[in-house]
Coordinates of C-alpha atoms and ligand atoms in Angstrom, one line a residue:
M1 CA 11.5 14.6 16.1
L2 CA 7.9 15.6 16.7
S3 CA 6.9 16.5 20.2
R4 CA 3.3 16.5 21.2
R5 CA 3.3 20.2 21.1
D6 CA 4.7 20.4 17.5
L7 CA 2.1 18.0 16.5
M8 CA -0.6 20.1 17.9
K9 CA 0.8 23.1 16.1
L10 CA 0.9 21.1 12.9
A11 CA -2.7 20.1 13.5
G12 CA -3.6 23.7 14.0
A13 CA -5.8 22.8 16.9
T14 CA -6.0 19.9 19.2
L15 CA -5.2 16.2 18.7
A16 CA -8.7 15.3 19.3
A17 CA -10.0 13.9 16.1
P18 CA -13.6 14.9 15.4
A19 CA -14.1 11.6 13.5
F20 CA -14.1 9.7 16.7
R21 CA -16.6 11.8 18.6
S22 CA -19.5 9.9 17.1
V23 CA -18.0 6.6 17.8
A24 CA -18.5 5.0 21.2
W25 CA -15.2 4.3 22.8
G26 CA -15.2 0.8 24.0
A27 CA -13.6 -0.4 27.1
R28 CA -9.8 -0.3 26.9
E29 CA -9.6 -4.1 26.6
D30 CA -11.8 -3.9 23.5
R31 CA -9.4 -1.6 21.9
R32 CA -6.6 -4.1 21.9
F33 CA -4.5 -3.9 18.7
P34 CA -5.8 -6.8 16.5
T35 CA -3.7 -8.7 14.0
P36 CA -5.2 -10.0 10.8
P37 CA -5.4 -13.9 10.9
L38 CA -2.7 -15.9 9.2
L39 CA -3.9 -17.7 6.1
P40 CA -3.6 -21.4 7.0
L41 CA -1.0 -23.2 4.9
T42 CA -0.5 -26.8 4.2
R43 CA 2.8 -28.2 3.1
P44 CA 2.3 -31.3 0.9
A45 CA 6.0 -31.4 0.0
P46 CA 9.2 -29.7 1.2
G47 CA 9.3 -26.1 -0.1
V48 CA 5.7 -26.2 -1.3
V49 CA 2.8 -24.4 0.4
E50 CA -0.9 -24.7 -0.4
A51 CA -3.7 -22.5 0.7
E52 CA -7.4 -21.7 0.0
L53 CA -8.7 -18.3 -0.3
F54 CA -12.3 -17.2 -1.2
A55 CA -13.9 -13.8 -1.7
S56 CA -17.4 -13.4 -0.2
W57 CA -19.6 -11.0 1.7
A58 CA -19.5 -11.3 5.4
Q59 CA -20.5 -9.6 8.6
V60 CA -17.3 -8.5 10.3
P61 CA -16.2 -6.4 13.3
V62 CA -15.2 -2.9 12.2
G63 CA -14.0 -0.2 14.5
G64 CA -16.0 -1.3 17.5
S65 CA -19.2 -2.2 15.6
T66 CA -19.9 -4.6 12.7
A67 CA -20.5 -4.2 9.0
R68 CA -21.2 -6.3 6.0
L69 CA -18.1 -6.1 3.8
M70 CA -16.5 -7.9 0.9
T71 CA -13.9 -10.2 2.6
Y72 CA -11.3 -12.8 2.0
N73 CA -12.1 -15.9 4.0
G74 CA -14.6 -13.8 6.0
A75 CA -11.9 -11.6 7.5
F76 CA -11.3 -7.9 7.3
P77 CA -8.5 -7.1 6.5
G78 CA -8.0 -10.4 4.7
P79 CA -5.8 -13.1 6.2
T80 CA -2.0 -12.6 5.9
L81 CA -0.2 -14.8 3.5
Q82 CA 3.0 -15.6 5.3
L83 CA 5.7 -16.9 2.9
H84 CA 9.4 -17.6 2.7
E85 CA 11.8 -16.8 -0.1
G86 CA 12.1 -19.8 -2.5
E87 CA 8.8 -21.4 -1.6
Q88 CA 6.5 -22.7 -4.3
V89 CA 2.9 -21.4 -3.7
R90 CA -0.3 -23.0 -4.9
L91 CA -3.2 -20.8 -3.9
R92 CA -6.7 -21.9 -4.8
F93 CA -8.9 -18.9 -5.1
T94 CA -12.7 -19.1 -5.3
N95 CA -15.0 -16.2 -6.2
L96 CA -18.2 -16.4 -4.0
L97 CA -19.3 -12.8 -4.9
E98 CA -22.0 -12.0 -7.5
E99 CA -19.5 -10.2 -9.7
P100 CA -16.3 -11.1 -11.4
T101 CA -13.0 -10.6 -9.5
N102 CA -9.4 -11.9 -9.5
L103 CA -6.3 -11.6 -7.5
H104 CA -3.3 -9.4 -7.9
F105 CA -0.1 -10.0 -5.9
H106 CA 1.0 -6.4 -5.5
G107 CA 4.7 -6.0 -5.5
L108 CA 5.7 -9.7 -5.7
R109 CA 8.1 -10.2 -8.6
I110 CA 6.3 -13.2 -10.3
P111 CA 5.4 -13.8 -14.0
P112 CA 2.7 -11.6 -15.4
T113 CA 1.2 -14.7 -16.9
V114 CA 0.3 -15.7 -13.4
D115 CA -0.2 -12.3 -11.8
D116 CA -2.5 -11.4 -14.7
P117 CA -4.9 -8.4 -14.4
F118 CA -6.6 -9.5 -17.6
R119 CA -7.9 -12.8 -16.1
S120 CA -11.4 -12.7 -14.9
I121 CA -12.7 -15.2 -12.3
E122 CA -16.5 -15.4 -12.6
P123 CA -18.9 -15.8 -9.8
G124 CA -18.7 -19.4 -8.5
E125 CA -15.4 -20.1 -10.3
S126 CA -12.1 -21.1 -8.9
F127 CA -8.6 -20.6 -10.1
V128 CA -5.3 -21.9 -8.8
Y129 CA -2.5 -19.3 -8.7
E130 CA 0.9 -21.0 -8.8
F131 CA 4.2 -19.2 -8.4
G132 CA 7.6 -19.2 -6.7
V133 CA 8.5 -16.7 -4.1
P134 CA 11.6 -14.9 -5.5
W135 CA 14.9 -14.9 -3.6
D136 CA 15.9 -11.6 -2.0
S137 CA 12.3 -10.5 -1.8
A138 CA 11.8 -10.5 2.0
G139 CA 9.4 -7.7 2.6
T140 CA 5.8 -6.6 2.8
Y141 CA 3.4 -7.0 -0.1
W142 CA -0.3 -7.4 -0.5
Y143 CA -3.1 -8.9 -2.5
H144 CA -6.3 -7.3 -3.8
P145 CA -8.6 -7.5 -6.8
H146 CA -7.6 -6.2 -10.2
I147 CA -10.6 -6.4 -12.5
H148 CA -10.7 -3.3 -14.6
G149 CA -13.7 -1.1 -13.7
H150 CA -14.3 -2.9 -10.4
V151 CA -11.1 -2.4 -8.4
A152 CA -12.2 0.7 -6.6
T153 CA -15.6 -0.6 -5.4
Q154 CA -14.2 -4.1 -4.4
L155 CA -11.1 -2.7 -2.6
F156 CA -13.2 -0.1 -0.8
A157 CA -15.6 -2.8 0.3
G158 CA -12.8 -4.6 2.0
L159 CA -10.9 -6.9 -0.4
A160 CA -7.3 -6.6 0.7
G161 CA -4.8 -8.7 2.6
A162 CA -1.1 -8.5 3.4
I163 CA 1.7 -10.8 2.1
V164 CA 4.7 -11.1 4.3
V165 CA 7.8 -12.7 2.9
D166 CA 10.5 -13.8 5.3
S167 CA 14.1 -14.3 4.4
S168 CA 15.1 -17.9 4.2
R169 CA 18.8 -17.2 4.7
R170 CA 19.4 -13.8 6.3
R171 CA 19.4 -13.6 10.1
S172 CA 19.3 -9.9 10.9
R173 CA 19.1 -8.1 14.2
L174 CA 15.7 -6.9 13.1
R175 CA 14.4 -10.2 14.4
L176 CA 15.1 -8.9 17.9
S177 CA 12.4 -6.2 17.5
E178 CA 8.8 -7.2 18.1
S179 CA 7.2 -7.1 14.6
H180 CA 3.6 -5.9 13.9
L181 CA 1.7 -5.7 10.7
V182 CA -0.4 -2.5 10.4
V183 CA -2.9 -2.5 7.5
L184 CA -4.1 1.1 7.1
K185 CA -7.5 1.2 5.4
D186 CA -10.2 3.8 5.7
L187 CA -13.8 3.1 5.3
A188 CA -17.2 4.9 5.0
L189 CA -20.3 2.9 6.0
E190 CA -23.8 3.4 4.9
G191 CA -26.7 1.1 5.8
G192 CA -24.4 -1.3 7.5
G193 CA -22.2 -1.8 4.4
P194 CA -19.6 0.1 2.4
A195 CA -20.9 3.5 1.3
P196 CA -21.4 3.8 -2.5
H197 CA -19.1 6.0 -4.7
S198 CA -20.4 9.5 -5.5
I199 CA -19.3 11.2 -8.7
F200 CA -16.8 13.2 -6.7
D201 CA -15.3 10.0 -5.3
W202 CA -14.6 8.9 -8.8
M203 CA -12.7 12.1 -9.4
N204 CA -10.8 12.4 -6.2
G205 CA -10.6 8.8 -5.0
K206 CA -12.9 7.6 -2.2
E207 CA -11.9 8.2 1.4
G208 CA -13.9 7.4 4.5
P209 CA -14.1 8.8 8.0
L210 CA -13.1 5.6 9.7
L211 CA -9.3 5.4 9.8
L212 CA -8.8 1.8 10.6
A213 CA -5.6 0.0 11.6
N214 CA -6.1 -3.7 11.0
G215 CA -9.8 -3.0 10.9
A216 CA -9.8 -1.4 14.4
L217 CA -10.3 2.2 15.4
Q218 CA -7.4 3.7 17.4
P219 CA -6.4 0.4 18.9
V220 CA -3.8 0.2 21.7
L221 CA -0.7 -1.9 21.0
R222 CA 0.9 -2.9 24.2
T223 CA 4.6 -3.8 24.2
T224 CA 7.3 -4.6 26.7
R225 CA 10.0 -4.4 24.1
Q226 CA 12.6 -1.7 23.8
S227 CA 11.9 -1.4 20.1
I228 CA 9.1 -2.4 17.7
R229 CA 9.1 -2.9 14.0
L230 CA 5.9 -1.8 12.2
R231 CA 5.2 -3.2 8.7
L232 CA 2.9 -0.4 7.4
L233 CA 0.7 -1.1 4.4
N234 CA -1.5 1.5 2.9
A235 CA -4.4 -0.5 1.5
S236 CA -6.7 2.5 1.1
N237 CA -8.3 3.5 -2.1
A238 CA -7.1 7.0 -2.1
R239 CA -6.1 8.2 1.4
Y240 CA -2.6 9.3 2.0
Y241 CA -1.1 8.7 5.4
R242 CA 1.6 11.2 6.6
I243 CA 2.7 9.3 9.6
G244 CA 4.6 10.5 12.7
I245 CA 4.9 9.1 16.2
E246 CA 5.0 11.3 19.3
D247 CA 8.4 12.0 20.8
H248 CA 10.2 9.5 18.7
P249 CA 11.8 9.2 15.2
L250 CA 10.8 6.5 12.8
L251 CA 13.7 4.5 11.6
L252 CA 12.9 3.4 8.1
V253 CA 14.3 0.0 7.4
A254 CA 12.4 -1.2 4.3
T255 CA 10.4 0.2 1.4
D256 CA 8.0 -1.5 -1.0
G257 CA 10.6 -4.1 -2.3
G258 CA 12.3 -4.9 1.0
L259 CA 15.3 -3.8 3.1
I260 CA 17.3 -0.6 2.4
E261 CA 21.0 -0.4 3.0
A262 CA 20.9 1.2 6.5
P263 CA 18.2 2.6 8.8
V264 CA 17.1 6.2 7.9
S265 CA 15.8 8.3 10.7
L266 CA 12.6 10.2 9.8
D267 CA 10.4 12.7 11.6
E268 CA 7.5 11.6 9.4
L269 CA 6.7 9.2 6.6
L270 CA 4.3 9.7 3.7
L271 CA 2.6 6.6 2.6
A272 CA 0.6 6.9 -0.7
P273 CA -2.1 4.3 -1.6
G274 CA -0.4 1.0 -2.3
E275 CA 2.9 1.8 -0.7
R276 CA 4.5 -0.1 2.2
A277 CA 7.3 0.8 4.6
E278 CA 8.8 -0.9 7.6
V279 CA 9.9 1.3 10.4
L280 CA 11.6 0.6 13.8
V281 CA 10.5 2.6 16.8
P282 CA 13.1 2.5 19.5
F283 CA 11.4 3.7 22.7
A284 CA 13.3 6.3 24.8
R285 CA 11.2 5.6 27.8
A286 CA 8.0 4.0 28.9
G287 CA 4.7 5.7 28.1
E288 CA 1.9 6.0 25.6
F289 CA 2.6 7.3 22.2
S290 CA 0.2 7.9 19.4
L291 CA 1.0 7.0 15.8
L292 CA -0.6 9.9 14.0
N293 CA -1.8 10.7 10.6
L294 CA -0.7 14.3 10.1
P295 CA -2.3 16.8 7.7
Y296 CA -1.5 16.3 4.1
D297 CA -2.8 18.2 1.0
R298 CA -2.9 15.9 -2.0
G299 CA -4.4 18.5 -4.2
R300 CA -7.6 18.7 -6.1
G301 CA -9.5 17.3 -9.0
I302 CA -12.2 19.2 -10.6
G303 CA -15.5 20.3 -9.2
G304 CA -16.8 19.6 -5.7
M305 CA -14.5 18.7 -3.0
R306 CA -14.6 18.0 0.6
G307 CA -12.3 19.0 3.4
D308 CA -11.5 16.2 5.7
R309 CA -12.4 16.3 9.3
G310 CA -12.7 12.7 9.5
G311 CA -16.1 13.0 7.9
Y312 CA -17.5 14.7 4.9
M313 CA -18.0 18.4 5.3
G314 CA -21.5 19.5 4.5
G315 CA -21.4 21.5 1.3
M316 CA -19.2 21.1 -1.8
H317 CA -16.7 23.8 -2.4
L318 CA -15.5 24.5 -5.9
G319 CA -11.8 24.2 -6.0
G320 CA -11.3 22.9 -2.5
S321 CA -8.6 20.5 -1.5
V322 CA -8.5 17.0 -0.4
A323 CA -6.6 18.0 2.7
T324 CA -6.5 16.5 6.1
S325 CA -6.7 19.4 8.5
V326 CA -6.3 17.6 11.8
A327 CA -3.8 15.0 13.0
S328 CA -5.8 11.8 13.7
P329 CA -4.4 9.1 15.9
L330 CA -4.2 5.8 14.0
L331 CA -3.1 3.7 17.0
T332 CA -1.5 4.1 20.4
V333 CA 1.6 2.3 21.5
A334 CA 1.6 1.6 25.2
A335 CA 5.3 0.9 25.9
D336 CA 5.9 -0.7 29.2
I337 CA 9.5 -1.3 28.4
D338 CA 12.0 -3.4 30.3
S339 CA 15.6 -2.2 30.6
R340 CA 17.1 -4.6 28.1
I341 CA 18.6 -2.5 25.3
V342 CA 18.0 -4.1 21.9
P343 CA 20.9 -3.4 19.6
L344 CA 19.7 -1.7 16.4
P345 CA 21.3 -2.9 13.1
R346 CA 23.6 -0.4 11.3
R347 CA 23.7 -2.2 8.0
L348 CA 20.6 -4.0 6.7
A349 CA 21.3 -5.2 3.2
R350 CA 23.2 -4.6 0.1
V351 CA 21.1 -2.8 -2.4
E352 CA 22.1 -2.6 -6.0
R353 CA 22.3 1.0 -7.2
L354 CA 20.8 1.5 -10.6
E355 CA 22.3 4.3 -12.7
A356 CA 20.5 6.3 -15.3
S357 CA 23.6 6.0 -17.5
A358 CA 23.0 2.2 -17.8
A359 CA 19.7 2.9 -19.4
R360 CA 19.3 2.4 -23.2
V361 CA 15.6 3.5 -23.3
A362 CA 14.1 6.7 -22.0
R363 CA 10.3 7.2 -21.9
R364 CA 8.1 10.0 -20.8
L365 CA 4.7 9.3 -19.3
V366 CA 2.4 12.2 -18.8
L367 CA -0.5 11.8 -16.4
G368 CA -3.7 13.6 -17.2
M369 CA -7.4 13.9 -16.8
T370 CA -10.3 15.0 -19.0
M371 CA -11.9 18.4 -18.5
M372 CA -14.8 17.1 -16.5
G373 CA -12.5 14.8 -14.4
L374 CA -14.5 11.8 -15.5
E375 CA -11.7 10.0 -17.2
F376 CA -8.0 9.8 -16.4
T377 CA -5.3 9.3 -19.0
I378 CA -1.6 8.5 -19.5
N379 CA -0.1 10.1 -22.6
R380 CA -3.6 11.3 -23.4
K381 CA -5.1 7.8 -23.7
T382 CA -7.4 6.0 -21.4
F383 CA -6.7 2.3 -20.7
D384 CA -7.4 -0.2 -23.5
E385 CA -6.5 -3.8 -22.7
N386 CA -6.2 -4.6 -26.4
R387 CA -3.6 -1.9 -27.0
V388 CA 0.1 -2.2 -26.1
D389 CA 1.4 1.2 -25.0
L390 CA 5.0 0.4 -24.3
H391 CA 7.2 -2.2 -25.9
G392 CA 10.2 -3.2 -23.8
R393 CA 13.0 -5.8 -24.1
E394 CA 13.9 -8.2 -21.4
G395 CA 17.2 -7.5 -19.7
E396 CA 17.2 -3.8 -20.5
I397 CA 17.2 -1.0 -18.0
E398 CA 14.8 1.9 -18.9
V399 CA 14.4 5.4 -17.5
W400 CA 10.9 6.6 -17.2
E401 CA 10.1 10.2 -16.6
I402 CA 6.6 10.5 -15.1
E403 CA 5.1 14.0 -15.3
N404 CA 2.1 15.1 -13.4
P405 CA 0.7 18.4 -14.7
T406 CA -2.6 17.8 -13.0
G407 CA -3.7 19.6 -9.8
M408 CA -3.6 16.5 -7.6
D409 CA -1.0 13.8 -6.6
H410 CA -1.0 10.5 -8.3
P411 CA 0.7 7.4 -6.9
F412 CA 2.3 5.7 -9.9
H413 CA 2.5 1.9 -9.7
L414 CA 4.2 -0.7 -12.0
H415 CA 3.5 -4.4 -11.9
T416 CA 6.1 -7.2 -12.3
Y417 CA 9.3 -5.1 -12.3
S418 CA 10.4 -3.2 -9.2
F419 CA 12.1 0.1 -9.9
Q420 CA 14.3 2.7 -8.2
V421 CA 13.5 6.3 -7.9
L422 CA 16.3 8.4 -9.4
S423 CA 14.9 11.9 -8.7
R424 CA 11.8 13.8 -7.6
A425 CA 11.2 17.3 -8.8
G426 CA 14.9 17.4 -9.9
A427 CA 16.2 16.4 -6.5
P428 CA 18.2 13.1 -6.6
E429 CA 16.9 10.4 -4.3
A430 CA 19.0 10.1 -1.1
F431 CA 19.5 6.3 -1.1
P432 CA 18.7 3.4 -3.4
A433 CA 15.5 1.5 -2.6
W434 CA 13.3 -0.9 -4.4
K435 CA 9.9 0.5 -5.0
D436 CA 6.7 -0.4 -6.9
V437 CA 4.7 2.7 -6.1
V438 CA 6.0 6.3 -6.2
N439 CA 3.9 9.3 -5.4
V440 CA 4.1 11.9 -8.2
R441 CA 3.1 15.2 -6.6
A442 CA 0.9 17.7 -8.4
G443 CA 3.1 19.6 -10.9
E444 CA 6.1 17.4 -10.4
V445 CA 8.2 15.1 -12.5
V446 CA 9.6 11.9 -11.0
R447 CA 12.3 9.8 -12.8
I448 CA 12.6 6.1 -12.1
A449 CA 15.0 3.4 -13.4
V450 CA 13.1 0.3 -14.4
P451 CA 15.1 -3.0 -15.0
L452 CA 13.0 -5.2 -17.2
R453 CA 14.5 -8.4 -15.7
H454 CA 13.4 -12.0 -15.5
F455 CA 10.0 -11.9 -17.1
R456 CA 8.4 -11.5 -20.5
G457 CA 4.8 -10.8 -21.2
K458 CA 2.1 -8.2 -20.8
T459 CA 1.8 -6.2 -17.6
V460 CA 0.4 -2.9 -16.5
Y461 CA 1.3 0.4 -14.8
H462 CA -1.3 2.7 -13.3
C463 CA -2.3 5.2 -10.7
H464 CA -3.0 3.6 -7.4
I465 CA -5.8 5.9 -6.5
V466 CA -7.9 3.0 -7.8
E467 CA -10.7 5.2 -9.0
H468 CA -8.3 6.8 -11.4
E469 CA -7.1 3.3 -12.5
D470 CA -10.7 2.2 -13.1
R471 CA -11.4 5.4 -15.0
G472 CA -8.5 4.9 -17.4
M473 CA -5.2 6.0 -15.8
M474 CA -3.5 2.7 -16.7
G475 CA -1.4 1.4 -19.6
V476 CA 0.0 -1.8 -20.9
L477 CA 3.7 -2.7 -21.1
E478 CA 4.7 -5.7 -23.2
V479 CA 8.2 -7.1 -22.6
Ligands
C2O1 CU1 -1.9 -2.8 -6.1 CU2 -2.1 -2.9 -10.1 O1 -2.1 -2.8 -8.1
CU2 CU1 0.2 -4.0 -8.2
CU3 CU1 -4.5 9.3 -9.9

C-alpha cells in the first residue's frame, strides 16, 4: 500500500497542491465533510415512492465560497435519490432553466422508453419519469442531463446527483461499516459562475482546478468507526481520478452495477468519468489520512493542451498531455477509532460470469476523431439520432470489441444493458463485475460481453467525456 513517502515520490514533489494556495482555508469546522441532501420522498402506497425534482440556476456554496450554478432542487451536487430494490418510482421533473434539458438515470437498468435520451423537456415543462427499481441492483448510480449537444455545459455547470439503491433482501456485513457517498466533481469558475468551454475544452474535455468532494474543497471526514465504506462517483465531465489513501489499501467491494464476489485489495483505483466504485477502508490505527488524486496521464487530443497543476498553465503547448502532475488531496479522513473490530465480509455476492463463448454476435467499435479534433466518431460516423447503428436481438449475448486508436483515453458507456469486461489490451479481467462504463486507454482494445436482456427499444452508447459525446462520439443501438 502507499505510504506517504511513496505518494510524495509519485507526485514528484510535495503533497501540497498548488490549486489550493489561492483558496482561503476556512476554519477546520467549516471544512466538515458535507453530504448531499436526500431527495424527500413520499409514499402514497406500499412500494411506491414519489418525488419532485427541478433544474434551475441557484447560488450555492462551493469549496468555501459561493457560485451561481445549474442545480437540482437548488443543491450542488443534486439531492441523492435513495431507493430500494423493487420500489416503483414516480419522479416529477420540471425544467426551470432557459434551455431544454432532460434526465438520464445512469446505470439503472430501466426501459429505454423511460430513460430516453431523445426526449427533450422544454423550459417551463414538466415530465413524470416512472420506473421500477430492478431487483439485484443495489449499488451506486447517478442522474444527469442527456440532451445531445448540451450535456457538457449542463453537467459542468452542476447538474448531477447520486442514486443509491439499497438491497431489500440482503443483509450483509457491509452494513456495519459507516457509509459515505463521495461525489467527485471538478469545477472552474469565472465571474461567479461556471467557466465557459474553450475550443480546447471541446477537444480534451473540460476540467477545472477545483477538485470538489460533495461540493467541498478538501473536507475533513471524521469517523470513530474501524472501517468506512466510500461510495465514489465520478460526476466530472472529463477528469480522471486515480485514487489512493495514505497508509491503507482500498478494499473494492462494488463496481458500477453493484457488489462483486469478494473484496479486492487495491493500492489505487482509477475512476474514469461516469464510473462508480465502492471501497472499504479498514483503519489500522487512529490518525489523519488523505484520500488523494494521484497523477494520471489520459493522453492528448490535437492542438493546444494544458498541464494540470490544479489550474491552467499559462501557454498552450502543442502535443502536451492532459496529465496531472501532482497528487491532490480530495478529502481527509480523521479516524478517531475505537477498539471494536468490525468483521469484514469475505463473500459479498454471487456474480454471474459471462463467457465469450456464449455470444452469438461479435461487433467491433472503433473510436475516432476528425483531424482538427472538432468532431468525434464511432466507426467513422458522428452521432445521428435518426440512424440506427447497431441492431440487436433481445435475449442474446454479444461481444463488443472497442478499439481506441486515438491518442487519448475514452471512457466507453452503454445505457440500459450492463456489461462485463472480458479483457483489456489482451489481458483477461481478473474477476467478473457488472459495469456500464469502461475506460479504453489510448491505443488499446477492450472486449466486453453485453447481454441484451429484459428490454427492447432504442438506446445509446457513447464516450463519457461528455464533450466528445456532444461532438459526435455516440451511437444508437436498437434491440
Ligand atoms: Cu452518464 Cu449516456 O450517460
Ligand atoms: Cu448513462
Ligand atoms: Cu472520448
